[in-house]
Tab-separated table of C-alpha atoms in Angstrom:
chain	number	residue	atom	x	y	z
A	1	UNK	CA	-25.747	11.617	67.277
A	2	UNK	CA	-29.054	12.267	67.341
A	3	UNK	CA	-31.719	15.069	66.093
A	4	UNK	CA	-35.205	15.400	65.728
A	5	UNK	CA	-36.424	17.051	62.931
A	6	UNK	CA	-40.335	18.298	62.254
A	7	UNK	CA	-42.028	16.089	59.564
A	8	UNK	CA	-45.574	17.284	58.944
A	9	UNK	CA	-45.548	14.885	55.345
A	10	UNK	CA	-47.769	12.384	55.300
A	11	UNK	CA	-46.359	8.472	54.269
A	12	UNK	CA	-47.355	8.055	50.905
A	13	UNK	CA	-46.433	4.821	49.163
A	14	UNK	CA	-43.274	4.951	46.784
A	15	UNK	CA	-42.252	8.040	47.971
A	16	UNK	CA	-40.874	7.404	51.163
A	17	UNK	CA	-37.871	9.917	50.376
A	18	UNK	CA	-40.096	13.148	50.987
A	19	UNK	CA	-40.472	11.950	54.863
A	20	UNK	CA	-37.285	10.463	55.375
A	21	UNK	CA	-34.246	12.119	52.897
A	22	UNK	CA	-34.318	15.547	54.568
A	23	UNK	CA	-32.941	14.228	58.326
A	24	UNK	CA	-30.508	11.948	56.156
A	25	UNK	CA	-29.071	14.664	54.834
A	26	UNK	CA	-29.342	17.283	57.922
A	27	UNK	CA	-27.083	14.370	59.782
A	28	UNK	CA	-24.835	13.622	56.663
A	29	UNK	CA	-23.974	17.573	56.639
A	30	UNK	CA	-23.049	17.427	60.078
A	31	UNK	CA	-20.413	13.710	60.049
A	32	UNK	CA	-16.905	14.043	59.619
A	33	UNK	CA	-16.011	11.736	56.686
A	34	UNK	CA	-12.388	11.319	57.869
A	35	UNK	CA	-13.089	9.592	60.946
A	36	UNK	CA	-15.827	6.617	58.921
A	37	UNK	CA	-15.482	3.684	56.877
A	38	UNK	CA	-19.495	3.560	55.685
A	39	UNK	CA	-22.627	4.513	56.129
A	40	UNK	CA	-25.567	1.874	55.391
A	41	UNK	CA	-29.049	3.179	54.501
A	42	UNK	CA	-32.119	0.397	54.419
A	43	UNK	CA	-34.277	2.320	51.699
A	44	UNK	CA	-34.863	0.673	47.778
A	45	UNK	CA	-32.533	2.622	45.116
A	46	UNK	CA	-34.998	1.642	42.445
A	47	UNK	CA	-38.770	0.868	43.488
A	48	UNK	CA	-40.131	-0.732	39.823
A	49	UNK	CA	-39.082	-1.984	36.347
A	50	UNK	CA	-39.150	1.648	34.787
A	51	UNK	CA	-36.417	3.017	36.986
A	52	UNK	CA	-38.402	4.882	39.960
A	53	UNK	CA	-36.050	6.123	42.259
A	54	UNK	CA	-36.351	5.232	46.074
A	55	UNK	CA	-34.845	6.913	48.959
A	56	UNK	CA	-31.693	4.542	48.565
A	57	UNK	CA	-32.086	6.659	44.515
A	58	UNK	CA	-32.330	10.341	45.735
A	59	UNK	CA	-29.586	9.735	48.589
């Protein structure tokens, strides 16, 4: 599947989310669940010791 998305946002350290999360979820809204057994995202969940979330976080 694939889809190409505008992204006019600039990469900005420790919030890679903003760029990358919306065609995550475009694609996620379009997958039938029935027919997968995972989906495997290479983003940090947490990016420092107080808990910042990273895309791994907001997905």
């Amino acid at each position: 599947m694939i889809e190409v998305l505008d992204c006019d946002q600039e990469y900005i350290p420790g919030e890679f989310y903003k760029r990358e999360l919306p065609g995550i979820l475009s694609l996620l809204d379009k997958i039938n669940f029935e027919l997968i057994q995972a989906i495997i995202i290479d983003g940090f969940v947490i990016l420092n010791d107080e808990g910042k979330p990273g895309l791994g976080g907001y997905l």
